[in-house]
Short mmCIF file of C-alpha atoms and ligand atoms in Angstrom, two decimals:
data_model
loop_
_atom_site.label_atom_id
_atom_site.label_comp_id
_atom_site.label_asym_id
_atom_site.label_seq_id
_atom_site.Cartn_x
_atom_site.Cartn_y
_atom_site.Cartn_z
CA MET R 1 13.00 -29.14 -69.37
CA LYS R 2 11.29 -27.96 -66.07
CA ILE R 3 9.50 -30.49 -64.26
CA ALA R 4 7.70 -30.84 -60.07
CA ILE R 5 7.89 -33.74 -58.67
CA ILE R 6 4.60 -34.29 -56.01
CA GLY R 7 5.28 -36.68 -53.57
CA THR R 8 8.87 -37.46 -52.70
CA GLY R 9 8.39 -41.18 -51.16
CA TYR R 10 10.28 -44.35 -52.67
CA VAL R 11 9.03 -43.78 -56.36
CA GLY R 12 8.58 -39.57 -56.38
CA LEU R 13 12.26 -39.36 -55.30
CA THR R 14 13.56 -41.76 -57.22
CA THR R 15 12.20 -40.23 -60.03
CA GLY R 16 13.23 -36.74 -59.19
CA VAL R 17 17.09 -37.57 -58.65
CA CYS R 18 17.03 -39.56 -61.33
CA LEU R 19 15.55 -36.92 -63.91
CA ALA R 20 17.22 -34.30 -62.67
CA ASP R 21 20.93 -36.72 -63.42
CA LEU R 22 19.88 -36.85 -66.81
CA GLY R 23 20.07 -33.38 -67.01
CA HIS R 24 16.55 -31.61 -66.15
CA GLN R 25 15.32 -29.12 -64.04
CA VAL R 26 13.61 -30.88 -61.52
CA VAL R 27 12.22 -29.41 -58.24
CA CYS R 28 10.40 -31.74 -55.81
CA ILE R 29 7.45 -31.04 -53.54
CA ASP R 30 6.70 -33.00 -50.96
CA HIS R 31 3.90 -31.47 -47.53
CA ASN R 32 6.30 -33.55 -45.28
CA PRO R 33 7.92 -30.32 -43.98
CA ASP R 34 10.89 -32.57 -41.91
CA LYS R 35 11.41 -34.98 -44.89
CA VAL R 36 12.07 -32.01 -46.68
CA ALA R 37 14.45 -30.50 -44.37
CA ARG R 38 16.06 -33.05 -44.31
CA LEU R 39 16.47 -33.37 -48.19
CA LYS R 40 17.87 -30.00 -48.48
CA GLN R 41 20.53 -30.98 -46.30
CA GLY R 42 21.23 -34.04 -48.81
CA ILE R 43 20.24 -36.33 -46.41
CA SER R 44 17.78 -39.51 -47.91
CA PRO R 45 14.58 -40.28 -45.79
CA ILE R 46 14.79 -43.65 -47.34
CA PHE R 47 17.54 -46.49 -47.36
CA GLU R 48 17.44 -47.16 -51.12
CA PRO R 49 21.05 -48.15 -52.66
CA GLY R 50 22.76 -44.75 -54.34
CA ILE R 51 19.46 -42.34 -54.03
CA GLU R 52 21.41 -40.63 -51.47
CA ASP R 53 24.45 -39.78 -53.65
CA LEU R 54 22.62 -38.53 -56.47
CA ILE R 55 21.09 -36.41 -54.08
CA LYS R 56 23.68 -34.62 -53.58
CA LYS R 57 25.45 -34.97 -56.64
CA ASN R 58 22.41 -32.84 -58.19
CA LEU R 59 21.20 -30.75 -54.98
CA ASN R 60 21.11 -27.03 -55.85
CA LYS R 61 22.02 -27.18 -59.00
CA ASN R 62 19.27 -28.92 -61.41
CA LEU R 63 17.45 -30.14 -58.40
CA ALA R 64 15.55 -28.58 -55.30
CA PHE R 65 12.85 -29.81 -52.47
CA GLU R 66 10.21 -27.36 -51.19
CA VAL R 67 7.27 -27.70 -49.15
CA GLU R 68 5.27 -25.59 -51.26
CA ILE R 69 3.48 -26.31 -54.31
CA ALA R 70 2.64 -22.89 -56.19
CA PRO R 71 6.31 -22.12 -57.57
CA ALA R 72 6.89 -25.58 -59.29
CA VAL R 73 3.34 -25.61 -60.77
CA LYS R 74 3.63 -22.28 -62.29
CA ASN R 75 7.01 -22.02 -63.56
CA SER R 76 6.46 -26.77 -64.39
CA GLU R 77 5.91 -27.55 -67.52
CA VAL R 78 5.69 -31.73 -66.95
CA ILE R 79 3.69 -32.47 -63.10
CA PHE R 80 4.10 -35.55 -62.00
CA ILE R 81 1.79 -37.28 -59.15
CA CYS R 82 3.96 -39.59 -57.02
CA VAL R 83 1.62 -39.89 -54.03
CA ASN R 84 1.14 -42.97 -52.45
CA THR R 85 -2.35 -44.58 -53.02
CA PRO R 86 -3.00 -46.92 -49.75
CA PRO R 87 -5.72 -49.50 -49.72
CA LYS R 88 -9.57 -48.80 -48.22
CA PRO R 89 -10.20 -51.41 -45.72
CA ASN R 90 -12.35 -53.01 -48.29
CA GLY R 91 -9.21 -53.35 -50.74
CA GLN R 92 -10.48 -50.29 -53.03
CA ALA R 93 -7.54 -47.81 -53.92
CA ASP R 94 -8.14 -45.15 -52.03
CA LEU R 95 -7.45 -41.92 -54.02
CA LYS R 96 -7.95 -38.99 -51.43
CA TYR R 97 -4.47 -38.23 -51.71
CA ILE R 98 -4.31 -38.19 -55.96
CA GLU R 99 -7.43 -35.95 -55.69
CA LYS R 100 -5.50 -33.71 -53.07
CA ALA R 101 -2.51 -33.19 -55.40
CA ALA R 102 -4.79 -32.60 -58.26
CA ARG R 103 -6.98 -29.43 -56.58
CA GLU R 104 -3.25 -28.36 -55.25
CA ILE R 105 -1.69 -28.04 -58.88
CA ALA R 106 -5.24 -26.92 -60.05
CA GLN R 107 -5.02 -23.97 -58.33
CA PHE R 108 -1.92 -22.79 -59.33
CA MET R 109 -2.48 -23.72 -62.74
CA ASN R 110 -1.96 -21.02 -65.47
CA SER R 111 -2.67 -20.17 -69.00
CA ASP R 112 0.94 -22.45 -70.02
CA TYR R 113 -0.18 -25.36 -71.89
CA LYS R 114 1.11 -28.77 -68.89
CA VAL R 115 1.11 -31.99 -68.86
CA ILE R 116 0.42 -33.87 -65.21
CA VAL R 117 1.09 -37.01 -64.94
CA ASP R 118 -0.12 -40.08 -63.13
CA LYS R 119 2.70 -41.97 -62.00
CA SER R 120 1.05 -43.20 -58.50
CA THR R 121 -0.34 -46.75 -58.90
CA VAL R 122 -3.93 -45.92 -59.74
CA PRO R 123 -7.18 -47.78 -60.84
CA VAL R 124 -8.15 -47.73 -64.73
CA ARG R 125 -9.61 -44.80 -65.57
CA THR R 126 -8.39 -42.36 -62.53
CA ALA R 127 -6.74 -40.08 -64.91
CA GLU R 128 -10.16 -38.82 -66.62
CA LYS R 129 -10.60 -38.29 -62.54
CA VAL R 130 -7.85 -36.18 -62.45
CA LYS R 131 -8.68 -34.07 -65.19
CA GLU R 132 -11.98 -33.43 -63.98
CA THR R 133 -10.90 -32.49 -61.07
CA ILE R 134 -8.23 -30.38 -62.27
CA MET R 135 -11.11 -28.81 -64.78
CA ALA R 136 -13.19 -28.35 -61.50
CA TYR R 137 -10.61 -26.78 -59.22
CA ALA R 138 -8.40 -24.64 -61.86
CA THR R 139 -8.95 -20.67 -61.07
CA GLU R 140 -7.51 -19.58 -64.37
CA LYS R 141 -8.25 -20.92 -68.29
CA THR R 142 -6.09 -23.83 -68.72
CA LYS R 143 -4.30 -25.68 -71.50
CA PHE R 144 -3.24 -28.93 -70.48
CA ASP R 145 -3.66 -33.10 -70.81
CA VAL R 146 -2.99 -36.10 -68.41
CA VAL R 147 -0.85 -38.57 -68.91
CA SER R 148 -0.45 -42.33 -67.19
CA ASN R 149 3.12 -42.97 -66.85
CA PRO R 150 3.48 -46.21 -64.46
CA GLU R 151 6.79 -46.57 -62.38
CA PHE R 152 7.98 -50.61 -62.38
CA LEU R 153 11.04 -50.02 -59.98
CA ARG R 154 11.52 -51.96 -57.13
CA GLU R 155 12.54 -51.20 -53.85
CA GLY R 156 16.33 -51.85 -53.46
CA SER R 157 17.33 -51.73 -57.12
CA ALA R 158 15.06 -48.15 -57.50
CA ILE R 159 17.92 -46.01 -59.26
CA LYS R 160 19.10 -49.13 -61.37
CA ASP R 161 15.57 -49.79 -62.26
CA THR R 162 14.69 -46.43 -63.48
CA LEU R 163 18.04 -45.75 -65.45
CA ASN R 164 17.85 -48.94 -66.96
CA PRO R 165 14.06 -49.76 -67.16
CA ASP R 166 13.02 -52.79 -69.24
CA ARG R 167 10.08 -50.47 -70.73
CA ILE R 168 9.07 -46.83 -70.05
CA VAL R 169 4.93 -46.78 -70.73
CA ILE R 170 3.64 -43.90 -71.46
CA GLY R 171 -0.12 -43.48 -71.68
CA VAL R 172 -1.38 -40.27 -73.72
CA ASP R 173 -4.23 -39.64 -75.78
CA SER R 174 -2.90 -36.34 -77.36
CA ASP R 175 0.43 -35.53 -79.33
CA GLN R 176 1.25 -32.79 -77.82
CA ALA R 177 1.58 -34.32 -74.17
CA LYS R 178 3.10 -37.57 -76.08
CA GLU R 179 5.56 -35.41 -77.89
CA LYS R 180 6.45 -33.62 -73.80
CA MET R 181 6.78 -37.12 -72.37
CA LEU R 182 9.35 -38.11 -75.00
CA GLU R 183 10.94 -34.96 -74.28
CA VAL R 184 10.92 -35.64 -70.43
CA TYR R 185 12.61 -39.70 -71.13
CA LYS R 186 14.74 -38.30 -74.55
CA PRO R 187 17.97 -39.21 -72.73
CA LEU R 188 17.18 -42.50 -71.54
CA ILE R 189 15.94 -43.77 -74.65
CA GLU R 190 18.86 -41.78 -76.53
CA LYS R 191 21.51 -43.29 -74.36
CA GLU R 192 19.64 -46.69 -72.95
CA ASN R 193 18.17 -47.55 -75.87
CA SER R 194 14.79 -47.53 -73.60
CA ILE R 195 11.89 -49.28 -75.62
CA VAL R 196 9.01 -46.89 -75.33
CA LYS R 197 5.33 -47.99 -75.48
CA ILE R 198 2.83 -45.39 -76.42
CA VAL R 199 -0.66 -46.75 -75.55
CA SER R 200 -3.85 -45.24 -74.60
CA VAL R 201 -4.27 -43.58 -70.85
CA ARG R 202 -6.75 -46.24 -69.83
CA SER R 203 -4.09 -49.30 -71.13
CA ALA R 204 -1.70 -47.69 -69.51
CA GLU R 205 -2.96 -47.67 -66.31
CA LEU R 206 -4.39 -51.55 -66.49
CA ILE R 207 -0.68 -52.17 -67.72
CA LYS R 208 0.32 -51.35 -63.83
CA HIS R 209 -2.02 -53.19 -62.12
CA GLY R 210 -1.33 -56.40 -64.95
CA ALA R 211 2.05 -56.56 -63.98
CA ASN R 212 2.38 -56.65 -60.45
CA THR R 213 -0.53 -59.23 -59.96
CA PHE R 214 1.40 -61.77 -62.66
CA LEU R 215 4.40 -61.22 -60.69
CA ALA R 216 2.69 -61.53 -57.56
CA THR R 217 0.97 -65.26 -59.33
CA LYS R 218 4.07 -66.25 -60.45
CA ILE R 219 5.03 -65.88 -56.63
CA SER R 220 2.57 -67.45 -55.89
CA PHE R 221 2.63 -70.03 -58.29
CA ALA R 222 6.38 -70.80 -56.52
CA ASN R 223 4.44 -71.37 -53.12
CA LEU R 224 2.20 -73.38 -54.17
CA MET R 225 4.37 -75.47 -55.63
CA ALA R 226 6.09 -75.41 -52.56
CA GLU R 227 3.67 -76.79 -50.68
CA THR R 228 3.15 -79.30 -52.81
CA CYS R 229 6.45 -80.64 -52.56
CA GLU R 230 6.45 -80.74 -49.08
CA ALA R 231 3.20 -83.04 -49.16
CA ALA R 232 4.88 -84.91 -51.74
CA GLY R 233 8.74 -85.39 -50.39
CA ALA R 234 9.88 -83.35 -53.75
CA ASP R 235 12.30 -79.98 -54.02
CA ALA R 236 10.89 -76.98 -54.78
CA LEU R 237 14.30 -75.41 -56.01
CA GLU R 238 14.74 -78.18 -58.55
CA VAL R 239 10.93 -78.53 -59.88
CA LEU R 240 11.20 -74.90 -60.02
CA GLU R 241 14.44 -74.20 -61.43
CA ALA R 242 13.48 -76.88 -64.18
CA ILE R 243 10.21 -75.42 -64.83
CA GLY R 244 12.13 -71.71 -65.28
CA LEU R 245 14.51 -73.23 -67.65
CA ASP R 246 11.42 -73.02 -70.61
CA LYS R 247 12.41 -69.71 -71.85
CA ARG R 248 8.73 -68.79 -72.07
CA ILE R 249 8.66 -69.23 -68.17
CA GLY R 250 12.20 -68.30 -67.01
CA HIS R 251 13.40 -67.59 -63.61
CA GLN R 252 12.80 -64.77 -61.99
CA PHE R 253 10.09 -64.16 -58.99
CA LEU R 254 9.58 -68.18 -58.61
CA SER R 255 11.17 -68.42 -55.25
CA PRO R 256 9.25 -69.47 -52.59
CA GLY R 257 8.74 -68.32 -49.30
CA ILE R 258 7.18 -67.13 -46.34
CA GLY R 259 4.94 -64.58 -48.75
CA PHE R 260 5.44 -61.78 -50.58
CA GLY R 261 5.08 -58.27 -48.86
CA GLY R 262 6.03 -54.68 -49.77
CA SER R 263 3.66 -51.43 -50.22
CA CYS R 264 2.79 -52.77 -53.32
CA PHE R 265 2.15 -56.23 -53.94
CA PRO R 266 -0.58 -56.62 -51.61
CA LYS R 267 -2.63 -53.17 -52.07
CA ASP R 268 -2.58 -53.41 -56.09
CA ILE R 269 -3.84 -56.79 -56.62
CA ALA R 270 -6.66 -56.24 -53.95
CA ALA R 271 -7.05 -52.86 -56.18
CA TYR R 272 -7.34 -54.84 -59.11
CA LYS R 273 -9.58 -57.11 -57.68
CA LYS R 274 -12.12 -54.25 -57.27
CA THR R 275 -11.90 -52.92 -60.56
CA LEU R 276 -12.85 -56.29 -61.91
CA GLU R 277 -15.48 -56.32 -58.91
CA ILE R 278 -16.79 -52.98 -60.34
CA LEU R 279 -16.44 -54.25 -63.87
CA GLY R 280 -18.54 -57.63 -63.32
CA ILE R 281 -15.74 -59.49 -63.90
CA ASP R 282 -14.85 -62.84 -61.86
CA TYR R 283 -12.40 -62.67 -59.73
CA SER R 284 -11.58 -65.87 -58.21
CA PHE R 285 -8.41 -65.99 -59.83
CA VAL R 286 -6.55 -62.95 -57.98
CA SER R 287 -8.73 -64.35 -53.96
CA ALA R 288 -6.48 -68.14 -54.87
CA VAL R 289 -3.35 -65.60 -54.71
CA GLU R 290 -4.09 -63.37 -51.78
CA GLU R 291 -5.12 -67.10 -50.30
CA ILE R 292 -2.13 -68.82 -51.66
CA ASN R 293 0.05 -65.83 -49.86
CA ARG R 294 -1.43 -65.89 -46.86
CA ARG R 295 -1.08 -69.34 -46.10
CA ALA R 296 2.71 -69.26 -46.90
CA GLN R 297 2.94 -67.30 -43.93
CA GLU R 298 -0.07 -69.49 -42.00
CA ASN R 299 2.61 -72.66 -43.24
CA PHE R 300 5.94 -71.23 -41.75
CA LEU R 301 4.47 -70.85 -38.48
CA HIS R 302 3.16 -74.24 -38.16
CA LYS R 303 6.37 -75.39 -38.15
CA ILE R 304 7.84 -73.58 -35.91
CA GLU R 305 4.65 -74.52 -33.20
CA LYS R 306 5.32 -78.24 -34.86
CA GLU R 307 9.00 -78.17 -33.82
CA LEU R 308 9.01 -75.83 -30.59
CA TRP R 309 5.82 -77.19 -29.31
CA VAL R 310 5.30 -74.64 -26.75
CA LEU R 311 6.52 -71.16 -27.79
CA ASP R 312 5.91 -69.68 -24.03
CA GLY R 313 9.24 -68.21 -22.88
CA LYS R 314 11.22 -70.10 -25.59
CA GLN R 315 13.46 -67.13 -26.96
CA ILE R 316 13.63 -66.74 -30.77
CA GLY R 317 15.80 -64.98 -32.87
CA ILE R 318 15.03 -63.28 -36.31
CA LEU R 319 17.02 -62.17 -38.70
CA GLY R 320 15.46 -59.95 -41.72
CA LEU R 321 12.65 -57.23 -40.61
CA ALA R 322 12.56 -55.60 -44.17
CA PHE R 323 10.21 -57.19 -46.26
CA LYS R 324 13.21 -57.40 -48.82
CA PRO R 325 16.50 -57.03 -49.05
CA ASN R 326 18.88 -53.67 -49.30
CA THR R 327 15.74 -51.70 -48.34
CA ASP R 328 14.60 -50.09 -45.02
CA ASP R 329 10.63 -50.89 -46.30
CA ILE R 330 8.73 -52.77 -43.48
CA ARG R 331 5.54 -51.89 -45.33
CA ASN R 332 3.78 -55.51 -44.97
CA ALA R 333 6.73 -56.86 -43.76
CA PRO R 334 6.32 -60.75 -43.29
CA ALA R 335 8.47 -60.65 -40.71
CA LEU R 336 5.96 -58.04 -38.52
CA LYS R 337 3.20 -60.89 -39.09
CA ILE R 338 5.13 -63.39 -37.42
CA ILE R 339 6.57 -61.15 -34.24
CA GLU R 340 3.11 -60.86 -33.75
CA LYS R 341 1.85 -64.16 -33.44
CA LEU R 342 5.14 -65.53 -31.57
CA LYS R 343 4.87 -62.76 -29.12
CA ASN R 344 1.22 -63.38 -28.81
CA ASP R 345 1.98 -67.06 -28.18
CA GLY R 346 4.58 -65.62 -25.20
CA ALA R 347 7.98 -66.58 -27.06
CA LYS R 348 10.82 -63.81 -26.17
CA ILE R 349 11.68 -62.03 -29.33
CA LYS R 350 15.62 -60.80 -30.58
CA VAL R 351 15.68 -59.15 -33.81
CA TYR R 352 18.34 -58.01 -36.13
CA ASP R 353 18.32 -56.12 -39.37
CA PRO R 354 21.26 -54.33 -41.07
CA GLN R 355 18.69 -51.36 -42.04
CA ALA R 356 14.95 -51.59 -41.31
CA MET R 357 15.54 -51.87 -37.41
CA ALA R 358 14.77 -48.21 -36.44
CA ASN R 359 11.21 -48.51 -38.23
CA VAL R 360 10.53 -51.33 -36.55
CA LYS R 361 11.20 -49.98 -33.43
CA LYS R 362 8.32 -47.36 -33.97
CA LEU R 363 6.00 -50.56 -34.01
CA PHE R 364 7.08 -52.66 -30.94
CA SER R 365 8.42 -51.97 -27.94
CA ASP R 366 8.73 -55.15 -25.99
CA ILE R 367 11.03 -57.03 -28.56
CA GLU R 368 14.93 -56.59 -28.16
CA TYR R 369 16.89 -55.06 -30.89
CA CYS R 370 20.34 -56.86 -31.28
CA ASP R 371 23.44 -54.87 -32.76
CA ASN R 372 24.56 -58.05 -35.33
CA PRO R 373 23.07 -61.20 -35.75
CA TYR R 374 25.13 -63.54 -33.24
CA LEU R 375 23.30 -61.02 -30.71
CA ALA R 376 20.20 -62.24 -32.48
CA ALA R 377 20.96 -65.50 -32.19
CA GLN R 378 22.78 -65.79 -28.53
CA ASP R 379 20.51 -68.47 -26.17
CA ALA R 380 18.06 -68.77 -28.96
CA GLU R 381 15.98 -71.74 -29.17
CA ALA R 382 14.80 -71.23 -33.06
CA LEU R 383 16.65 -68.61 -35.34
CA LEU R 384 13.67 -67.70 -38.09
CA ILE R 385 15.29 -65.85 -41.55
CA CYS R 386 12.69 -63.66 -43.34
CA THR R 387 14.63 -61.60 -45.29
CA GLU R 388 17.53 -62.84 -47.58
CA TRP R 389 20.52 -59.78 -46.55
CA ASP R 390 23.59 -61.25 -47.98
CA GLU R 391 25.04 -60.84 -44.55
CA PHE R 392 22.89 -63.63 -43.45
CA LYS R 393 24.42 -66.05 -46.61
CA ASN R 394 27.75 -65.71 -44.99
CA LEU R 395 27.30 -66.07 -41.52
CA ASP R 396 30.10 -67.86 -39.24
CA LEU R 397 27.40 -70.88 -39.07
CA ALA R 398 29.84 -72.85 -36.75
CA LYS R 399 29.85 -69.92 -34.30
CA ILE R 400 25.93 -69.95 -34.49
CA LYS R 401 25.37 -73.35 -33.24
CA LYS R 402 28.18 -72.81 -30.42
CA ILE R 403 26.26 -69.38 -28.54
CA MET R 404 22.13 -70.66 -29.46
CA LEU R 405 20.40 -72.84 -26.66
CA THR R 406 19.16 -75.05 -29.21
CA PRO R 407 20.39 -74.96 -32.83
CA VAL R 408 17.19 -75.22 -35.30
CA ILE R 409 16.93 -72.85 -38.25
CA PHE R 410 13.65 -72.17 -40.08
CA ASP R 411 14.84 -70.58 -43.45
CA GLY R 412 11.75 -68.64 -44.86
CA ARG R 413 14.30 -67.58 -47.90
CA ASN R 414 16.00 -70.62 -48.91
CA ILE R 415 19.48 -69.09 -47.94
CA PHE R 416 21.20 -71.96 -47.15
CA ASN R 417 21.96 -75.38 -48.35
CA PRO R 418 19.32 -78.36 -46.74
CA GLN R 419 22.63 -80.72 -46.40
CA THR R 420 25.67 -78.41 -45.32
CA VAL R 421 23.71 -76.96 -42.48
CA ARG R 422 22.14 -80.54 -40.82
CA ASP R 423 25.34 -81.74 -41.05
CA MET R 424 26.58 -79.07 -38.72
CA GLY R 425 24.32 -80.41 -36.18
CA PHE R 426 21.43 -78.17 -36.75
CA LYS R 427 17.25 -78.85 -37.35
CA TYR R 428 16.38 -77.15 -39.84
CA SER R 429 13.63 -76.49 -42.15
CA GLY R 430 13.33 -74.36 -45.17
CA ILE R 431 10.41 -74.13 -47.27
CA GLY R 432 9.60 -76.73 -50.02
CA ARG R 433 12.48 -78.13 -49.35
CA PRO R 434 13.36 -82.30 -48.40
P1 LIG I 501 5.48 -43.33 -50.06
O1 LIG I 501 4.33 -43.31 -48.77
O2 LIG I 501 6.97 -43.43 -49.83
O3 LIG I 501 5.42 -40.95 -50.58
C1 LIG I 501 4.33 -40.57 -50.97
C2 LIG I 501 5.13 -39.25 -50.82
O4 LIG I 501 3.70 -38.36 -51.16
C3 LIG I 501 4.90 -39.27 -48.80
O5 LIG I 501 6.33 -38.00 -49.00
C4 LIG I 501 4.14 -38.49 -48.52
O6 LIG I 501 3.79 -37.15 -47.42
C5 LIG I 501 4.14 -37.69 -50.03
N1 LIG I 501 2.25 -36.92 -50.16
C6 LIG I 501 1.24 -37.42 -50.51
N2 LIG I 501 0.12 -36.53 -50.41
C7 LIG I 501 0.93 -35.00 -51.20
C8 LIG I 501 0.92 -33.95 -51.44
N3 LIG I 501 -0.95 -33.52 -52.11
N4 LIG I 501 1.53 -33.01 -51.71
C9 LIG I 501 3.03 -33.04 -51.22
N5 LIG I 501 3.58 -34.40 -51.05
C10 LIG I 501 2.16 -35.68 -50.72
O7 LIG I 501 4.80 -43.79 -51.54
P2 LIG I 501 5.25 -44.66 -52.80
O8 LIG I 501 6.31 -46.05 -52.09
O9 LIG I 501 6.38 -43.46 -53.36
O10 LIG I 501 4.50 -44.81 -53.63
C11 LIG I 501 4.26 -44.12 -54.31
C12 LIG I 501 2.98 -44.30 -55.35
O11 LIG I 501 3.37 -45.37 -56.26
C13 LIG I 501 2.24 -45.20 -55.23
O12 LIG I 501 1.22 -45.31 -55.86
C14 LIG I 501 2.73 -46.57 -55.46
O13 LIG I 501 1.93 -47.67 -55.44
C15 LIG I 501 3.40 -46.62 -56.43
N6 LIG I 501 4.53 -47.25 -56.80
C16 LIG I 501 5.36 -47.35 -55.33
C17 LIG I 501 6.49 -48.27 -55.95
C18 LIG I 501 7.44 -49.01 -55.09
O14 LIG I 501 8.35 -49.71 -54.98
N7 LIG I 501 7.57 -48.31 -53.19
C19 LIG I 501 6.61 -48.40 -57.14
C20 LIG I 501 6.38 -48.40 -58.35
C21 LIG I 501 5.04 -47.40 -58.17
C1 LIG I 502 7.15 -54.34 -56.91
C2 LIG I 502 7.60 -55.24 -58.26
O1 LIG I 502 8.82 -56.15 -58.60
C3 LIG I 502 8.10 -53.38 -59.02
O2 LIG I 502 7.75 -53.83 -60.75
C4 LIG I 502 6.52 -52.80 -58.66
O3 LIG I 502 6.86 -51.39 -59.68
C5 LIG I 502 6.24 -52.41 -57.22
O4 LIG I 502 6.31 -53.59 -56.67
C6 LIG I 502 5.54 -51.61 -57.01
O5 LIG I 502 4.62 -51.37 -57.79
O6 LIG I 502 5.45 -51.08 -55.94
P1 LIG I 502 8.89 -54.34 -54.69
O7 LIG I 502 7.95 -54.62 -54.34
O8 LIG I 502 9.54 -53.10 -54.41
O9 LIG I 502 8.75 -54.59 -56.46
O10 LIG I 502 9.66 -55.76 -54.81
P2 LIG I 502 9.61 -57.28 -55.27
O11 LIG I 502 11.26 -57.15 -55.21
O12 LIG I 502 8.88 -57.14 -56.35
O13 LIG I 502 9.42 -58.06 -53.78
C7 LIG I 502 8.12 -57.54 -53.74
C8 LIG I 502 7.66 -59.37 -52.59
O14 LIG I 502 8.22 -60.25 -52.98
C9 LIG I 502 8.58 -58.98 -51.53
O15 LIG I 502 8.42 -59.17 -50.12
C10 LIG I 502 10.14 -60.24 -52.13
O16 LIG I 502 10.56 -61.02 -50.85
C11 LIG I 502 8.65 -61.09 -52.20
N1 LIG I 502 8.97 -62.08 -53.78
C12 LIG I 502 9.71 -61.42 -54.43
C13 LIG I 502 9.10 -63.64 -53.94
O17 LIG I 502 8.70 -64.22 -52.11
N2 LIG I 502 9.39 -64.30 -54.20
C14 LIG I 502 10.20 -64.11 -55.73
O18 LIG I 502 10.05 -64.72 -55.83
C15 LIG I 502 10.35 -62.57 -55.54
#
């Protein structure tokens, strides 16, 4: 099938590359010429395990990258909109890139039937607006449907999640569009037995906001339990492990830490809150999830202040800047707010991250970027773990202890065993641990 992808960020690039690898003829469009120039050379603009190999494998065969949208729209049967949907200051989803993409698509529609797919995360009833926009701006008589096909991939495992999805949600209101979408996913349905849920367009849009809000709720529940355990003298990991053994609850997304970040949970739950407000439904449940997430970070900072007392002039090492491991994405990364706060209090910051340092360098010029975790720990009065990269789990802690000025670890992701680390002579503070 001939497929166009508008927007080659984490979602568009992954979708385009995977659909090409499954045998479709794919052209990915992005209005950022630098990104497209790099992609044309087989260079991925993002760090995502496996993505560059798949780009190189399919490039110039059934995968192309272009800036110009016109030929892609004219020649494609299915057009995926994968542009960013950032939050407005009031939390509402800013749909200006969706609207712009819809207007651009409209301009180059011809008389061939096309399916326009909203893959970006959008509030319920956005597809209706996309349809109206295309109808308003189309220059030729067009035949098309707008479909909602939300994306559930996680950064760091995007390729795996796309090729082995838990489910594929297709929101369609026409049989013709349904058949086209089933053809798009036919290789996954046949080879991987992927589960497909065919639902209404509005339901599909709500499934996405619902799923992200539920996952964020699980994390905030874990962080609330961590607070409870710290106050009551219990161990949150023991408590959550046993709670998760109930098959109805499960263990995933019950790890307490310094809060969820990333480009999606914070913005998507804020957007869902706005939807509730618009529909006249009480949204205090969602506000509580946000509030606990905010506190998770605040509590971590309080512990550091309590232990170090005065931060002014103190050297602090930070390991992990990305919002989660296996990505270079720093959007809403908890580490950034922590750096900002410690810097404001006069601390001298040294950082290390296996992939995200180039992105952080664009934000902070007054912190020291280290080539390895040991340089970040050198002469530090405290070492903070902000992202649970595997590399940090296997650190030579005896060496770390020797090179730190005072051996104090604040483990924001519970990667170490408290007893082991304390037995080595560290002062150790995890999340929700006694
Ligand atoms: P991103 O910011 O990484 O990428 C968006 C891309 O779209 C950018 O490269 C931008 O240049 C391009 N773009 C914007 N308008 C364009 C236009 N008119 N024409 C051509 N290119 C255009 O965003 P992302 O992280 O890939 O997220 C995209 C959407 O998918 C968002 O709605 C997000 O909520 C959703 N989503 C993201 C993830 C994730 O893990 N990042 C997972 C599921 C869903
Ligand atoms: C999340 C969802 O998991 C995806 O299904 C969804 O498609 C995506 O958002 C999206 O809509 O963009 P992602 O943000 O890539 O994916 O990463 P997650 O693995 O969900 O982690 C999000 C944040 O939660 C990270 O900061 C992570 O550290 C934190 N987290 C996660 C916890 O603090 N505890 C946990 O138990 C799990």
